mmCIF file of C-alpha atoms in Angstrom:
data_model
loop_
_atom_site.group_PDB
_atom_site.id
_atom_site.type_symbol
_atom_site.label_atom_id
_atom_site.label_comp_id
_atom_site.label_asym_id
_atom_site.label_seq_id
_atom_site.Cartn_x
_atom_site.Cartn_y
_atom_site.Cartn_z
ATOM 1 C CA UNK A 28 -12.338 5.914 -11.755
ATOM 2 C CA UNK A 29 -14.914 5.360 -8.808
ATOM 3 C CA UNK A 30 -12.388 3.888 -5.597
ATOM 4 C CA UNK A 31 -14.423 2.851 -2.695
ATOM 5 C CA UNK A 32 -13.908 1.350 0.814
ATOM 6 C CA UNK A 33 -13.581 -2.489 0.060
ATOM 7 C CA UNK A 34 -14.880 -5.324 2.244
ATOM 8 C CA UNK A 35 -12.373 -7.722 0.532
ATOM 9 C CA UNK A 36 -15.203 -10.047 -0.423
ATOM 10 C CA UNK A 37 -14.954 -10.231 -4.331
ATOM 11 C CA UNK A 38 -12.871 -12.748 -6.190
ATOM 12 C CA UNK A 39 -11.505 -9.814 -8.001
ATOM 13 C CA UNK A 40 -9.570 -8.559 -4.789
ATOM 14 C CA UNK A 41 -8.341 -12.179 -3.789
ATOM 15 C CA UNK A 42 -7.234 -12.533 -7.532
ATOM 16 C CA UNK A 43 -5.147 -8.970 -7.442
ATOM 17 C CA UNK A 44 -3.834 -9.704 -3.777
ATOM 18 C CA UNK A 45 -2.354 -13.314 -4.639
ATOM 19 C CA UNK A 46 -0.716 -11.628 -7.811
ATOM 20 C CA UNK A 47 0.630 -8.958 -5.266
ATOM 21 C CA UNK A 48 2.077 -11.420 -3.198
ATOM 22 C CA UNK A 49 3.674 -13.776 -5.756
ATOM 23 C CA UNK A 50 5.330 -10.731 -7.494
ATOM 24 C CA UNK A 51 7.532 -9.938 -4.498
ATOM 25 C CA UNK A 52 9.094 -13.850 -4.245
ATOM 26 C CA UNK A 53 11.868 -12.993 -7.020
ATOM 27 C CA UNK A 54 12.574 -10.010 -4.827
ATOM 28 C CA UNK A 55 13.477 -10.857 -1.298
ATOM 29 C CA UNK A 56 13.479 -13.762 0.935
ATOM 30 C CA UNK A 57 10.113 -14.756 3.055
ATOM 31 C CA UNK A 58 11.765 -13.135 5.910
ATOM 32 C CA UNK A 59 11.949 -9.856 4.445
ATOM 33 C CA UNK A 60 8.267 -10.124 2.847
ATOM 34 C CA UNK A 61 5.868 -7.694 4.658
ATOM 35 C CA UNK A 62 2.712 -7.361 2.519
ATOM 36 C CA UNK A 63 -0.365 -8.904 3.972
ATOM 37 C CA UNK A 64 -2.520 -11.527 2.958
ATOM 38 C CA UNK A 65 -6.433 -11.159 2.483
ATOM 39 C CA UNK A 66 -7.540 -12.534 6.051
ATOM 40 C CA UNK A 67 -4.638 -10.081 7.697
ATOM 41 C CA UNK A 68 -6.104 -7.339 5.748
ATOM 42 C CA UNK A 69 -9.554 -7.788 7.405
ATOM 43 C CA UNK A 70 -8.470 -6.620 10.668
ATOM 44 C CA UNK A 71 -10.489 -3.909 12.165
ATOM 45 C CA UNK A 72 -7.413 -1.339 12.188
ATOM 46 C CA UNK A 73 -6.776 -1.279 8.470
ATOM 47 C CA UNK A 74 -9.160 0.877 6.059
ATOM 48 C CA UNK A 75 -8.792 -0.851 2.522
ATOM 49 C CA UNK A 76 -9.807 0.804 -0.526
ATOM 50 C CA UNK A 77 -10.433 -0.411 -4.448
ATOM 51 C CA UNK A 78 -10.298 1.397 -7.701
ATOM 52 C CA UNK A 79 -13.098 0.020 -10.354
ATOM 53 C CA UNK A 80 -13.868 1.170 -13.661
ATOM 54 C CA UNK A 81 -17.039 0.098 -15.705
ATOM 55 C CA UNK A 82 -16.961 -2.789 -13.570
ATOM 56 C CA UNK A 83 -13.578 -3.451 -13.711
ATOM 57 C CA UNK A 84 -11.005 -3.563 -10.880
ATOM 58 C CA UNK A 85 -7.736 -1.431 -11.529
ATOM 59 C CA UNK A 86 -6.148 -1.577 -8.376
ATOM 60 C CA UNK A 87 -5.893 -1.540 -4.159
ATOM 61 C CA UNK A 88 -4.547 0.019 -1.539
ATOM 62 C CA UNK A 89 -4.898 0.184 2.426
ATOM 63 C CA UNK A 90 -3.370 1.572 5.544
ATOM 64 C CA UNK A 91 -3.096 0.233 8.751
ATOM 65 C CA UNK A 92 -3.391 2.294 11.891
ATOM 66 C CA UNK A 93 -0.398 1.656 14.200
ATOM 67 C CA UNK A 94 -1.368 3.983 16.945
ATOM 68 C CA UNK A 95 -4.051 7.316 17.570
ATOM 69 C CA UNK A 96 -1.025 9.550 14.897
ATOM 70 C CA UNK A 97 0.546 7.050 12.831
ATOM 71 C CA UNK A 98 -1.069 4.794 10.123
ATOM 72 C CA UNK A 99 1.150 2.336 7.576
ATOM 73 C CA UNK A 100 0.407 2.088 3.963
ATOM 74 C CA UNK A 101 -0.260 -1.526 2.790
ATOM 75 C CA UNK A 102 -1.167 -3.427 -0.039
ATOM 76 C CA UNK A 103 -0.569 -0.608 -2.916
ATOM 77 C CA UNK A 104 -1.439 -2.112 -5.771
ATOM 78 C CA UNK A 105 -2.450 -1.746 -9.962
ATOM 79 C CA UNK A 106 -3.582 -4.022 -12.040
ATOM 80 C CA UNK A 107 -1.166 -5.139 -14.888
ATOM 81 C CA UNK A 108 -3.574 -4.459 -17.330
ATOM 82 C CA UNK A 109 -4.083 -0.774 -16.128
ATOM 83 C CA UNK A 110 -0.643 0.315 -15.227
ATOM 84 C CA UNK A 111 0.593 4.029 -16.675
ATOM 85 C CA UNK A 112 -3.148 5.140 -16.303
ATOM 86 C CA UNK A 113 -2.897 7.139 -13.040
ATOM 87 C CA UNK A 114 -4.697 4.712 -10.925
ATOM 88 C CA UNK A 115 -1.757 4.667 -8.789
ATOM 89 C CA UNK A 116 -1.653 8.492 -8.400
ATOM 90 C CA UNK A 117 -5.013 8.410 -8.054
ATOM 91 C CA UNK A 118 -5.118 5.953 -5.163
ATOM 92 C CA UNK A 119 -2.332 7.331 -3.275
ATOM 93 C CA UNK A 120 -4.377 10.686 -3.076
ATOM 94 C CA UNK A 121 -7.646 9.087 -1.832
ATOM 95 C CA UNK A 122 -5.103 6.684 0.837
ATOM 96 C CA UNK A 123 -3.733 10.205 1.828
ATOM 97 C CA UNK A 124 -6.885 12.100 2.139
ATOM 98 C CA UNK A 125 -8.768 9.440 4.295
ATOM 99 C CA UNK A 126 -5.621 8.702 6.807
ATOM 100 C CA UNK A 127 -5.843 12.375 7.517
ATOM 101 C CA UNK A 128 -9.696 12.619 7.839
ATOM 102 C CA UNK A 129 -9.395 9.957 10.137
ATOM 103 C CA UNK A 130 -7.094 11.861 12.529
ATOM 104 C CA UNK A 131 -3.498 10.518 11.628
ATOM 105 C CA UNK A 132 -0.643 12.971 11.180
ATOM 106 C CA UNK A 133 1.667 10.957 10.103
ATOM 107 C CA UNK A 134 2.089 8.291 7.423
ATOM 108 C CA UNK A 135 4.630 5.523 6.521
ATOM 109 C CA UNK A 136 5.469 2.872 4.464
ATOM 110 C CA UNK A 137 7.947 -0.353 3.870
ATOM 111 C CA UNK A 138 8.780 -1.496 0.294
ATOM 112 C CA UNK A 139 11.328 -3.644 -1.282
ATOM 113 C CA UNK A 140 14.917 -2.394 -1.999
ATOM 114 C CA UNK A 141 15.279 -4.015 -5.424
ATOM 115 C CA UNK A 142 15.383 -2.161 -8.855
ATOM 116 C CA UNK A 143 12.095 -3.786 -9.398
ATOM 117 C CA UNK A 144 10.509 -1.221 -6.915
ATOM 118 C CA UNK A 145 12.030 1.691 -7.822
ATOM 119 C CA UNK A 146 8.685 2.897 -9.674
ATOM 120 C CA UNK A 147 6.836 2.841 -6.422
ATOM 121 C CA UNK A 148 9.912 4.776 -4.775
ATOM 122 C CA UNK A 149 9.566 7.494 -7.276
ATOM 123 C CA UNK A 150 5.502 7.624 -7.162
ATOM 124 C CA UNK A 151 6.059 8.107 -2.889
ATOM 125 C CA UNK A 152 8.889 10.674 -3.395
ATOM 126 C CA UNK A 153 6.523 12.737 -5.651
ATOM 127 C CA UNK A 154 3.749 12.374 -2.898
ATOM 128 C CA UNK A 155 6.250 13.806 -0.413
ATOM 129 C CA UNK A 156 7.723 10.876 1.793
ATOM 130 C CA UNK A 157 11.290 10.705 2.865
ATOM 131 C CA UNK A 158 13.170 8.127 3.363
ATOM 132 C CA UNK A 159 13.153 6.993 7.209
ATOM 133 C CA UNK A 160 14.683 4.448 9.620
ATOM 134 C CA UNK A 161 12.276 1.111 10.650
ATOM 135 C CA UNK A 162 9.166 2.043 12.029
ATOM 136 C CA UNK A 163 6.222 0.069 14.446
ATOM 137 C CA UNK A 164 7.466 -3.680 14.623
ATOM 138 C CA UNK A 165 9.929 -3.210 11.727
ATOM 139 C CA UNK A 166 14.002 -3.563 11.752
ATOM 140 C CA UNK A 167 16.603 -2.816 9.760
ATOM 141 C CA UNK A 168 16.744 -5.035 6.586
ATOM 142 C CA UNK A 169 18.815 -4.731 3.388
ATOM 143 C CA UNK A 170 15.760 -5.561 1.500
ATOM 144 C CA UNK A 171 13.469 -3.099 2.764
ATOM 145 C CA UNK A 172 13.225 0.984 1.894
ATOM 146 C CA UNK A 173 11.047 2.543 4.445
ATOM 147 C CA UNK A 174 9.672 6.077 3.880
ATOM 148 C CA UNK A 175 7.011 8.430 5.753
ATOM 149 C CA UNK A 176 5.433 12.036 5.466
ATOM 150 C CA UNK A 177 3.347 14.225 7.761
ATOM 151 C CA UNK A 178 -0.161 14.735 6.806
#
């Protein structure tokens, strides 16, 4: 697994970003729907990353930095075709590594509440974040879990 900083340019990112996107509607209503979409990802204050192997894209991740301490995770992401294979692990450990080379201490996150999400809740709690109360611009919502770590 090679995972690189990402420009967000390739086909292959748009395709894995709209399937992010639509797999969150059965979830929770558009109100309560925080993942970005690929121009809000280009912003100069989030540091997006890609997994490829032998040409092939197995998944995404970014974070966003919400002041000079704190960054947000965004955009976490495998590939159907290549879940169970670590490349979330994998990620998670690069996401962490770079957001504390680049001077943050802390880390956070906002997911969905449903049982559909409880897979990424267990991958985060293995890495170490906690659940938390709303964070940066978020606010209390029944469909949202929101969880952070020090780095």
């Amino acid at each position: 697994m090679q995972i690189k900083r990402d420009d967000l340019s390739g086909p292959e990112i748009a395709a894995l970003l709209e399937a992010h996107l639509a797999d969150f509607a059965p979830h929770s209503p558009p109100e309560s729907r925080h993942a970005l979409d690929l121009s809000a990802l280009r912003h100069p204050d989030i540091f997006f990353y890609s997994v490829w192997e032998a040409g092939e894209l197995l998944g995404c991740g970014a974070f966003k930095r919400l002041d000079a301490t704190h960054a947000e995770l965004k955009s976490m992401r495998t590939d159907a075709q290549h879940l169970r294979r670590g490349v979330a692990r994998a990620l998670l450990t690069h996401l962490i590594d770079e957001a504390r080379a680049a001077g943050f201490e802390r880390l956070s996150l906002e997911t969905g509440s449903a049982a559909h999400f409880d897979p990424a809740h267990r991958l985060y709690a293995a890495f170490g974040f906690e659940t938390c109360g709303p964070f940066g611009d978020y606010v209390e919502d029944p469909y949202s879990v929101f969880m952070t770590r020090r780095l």
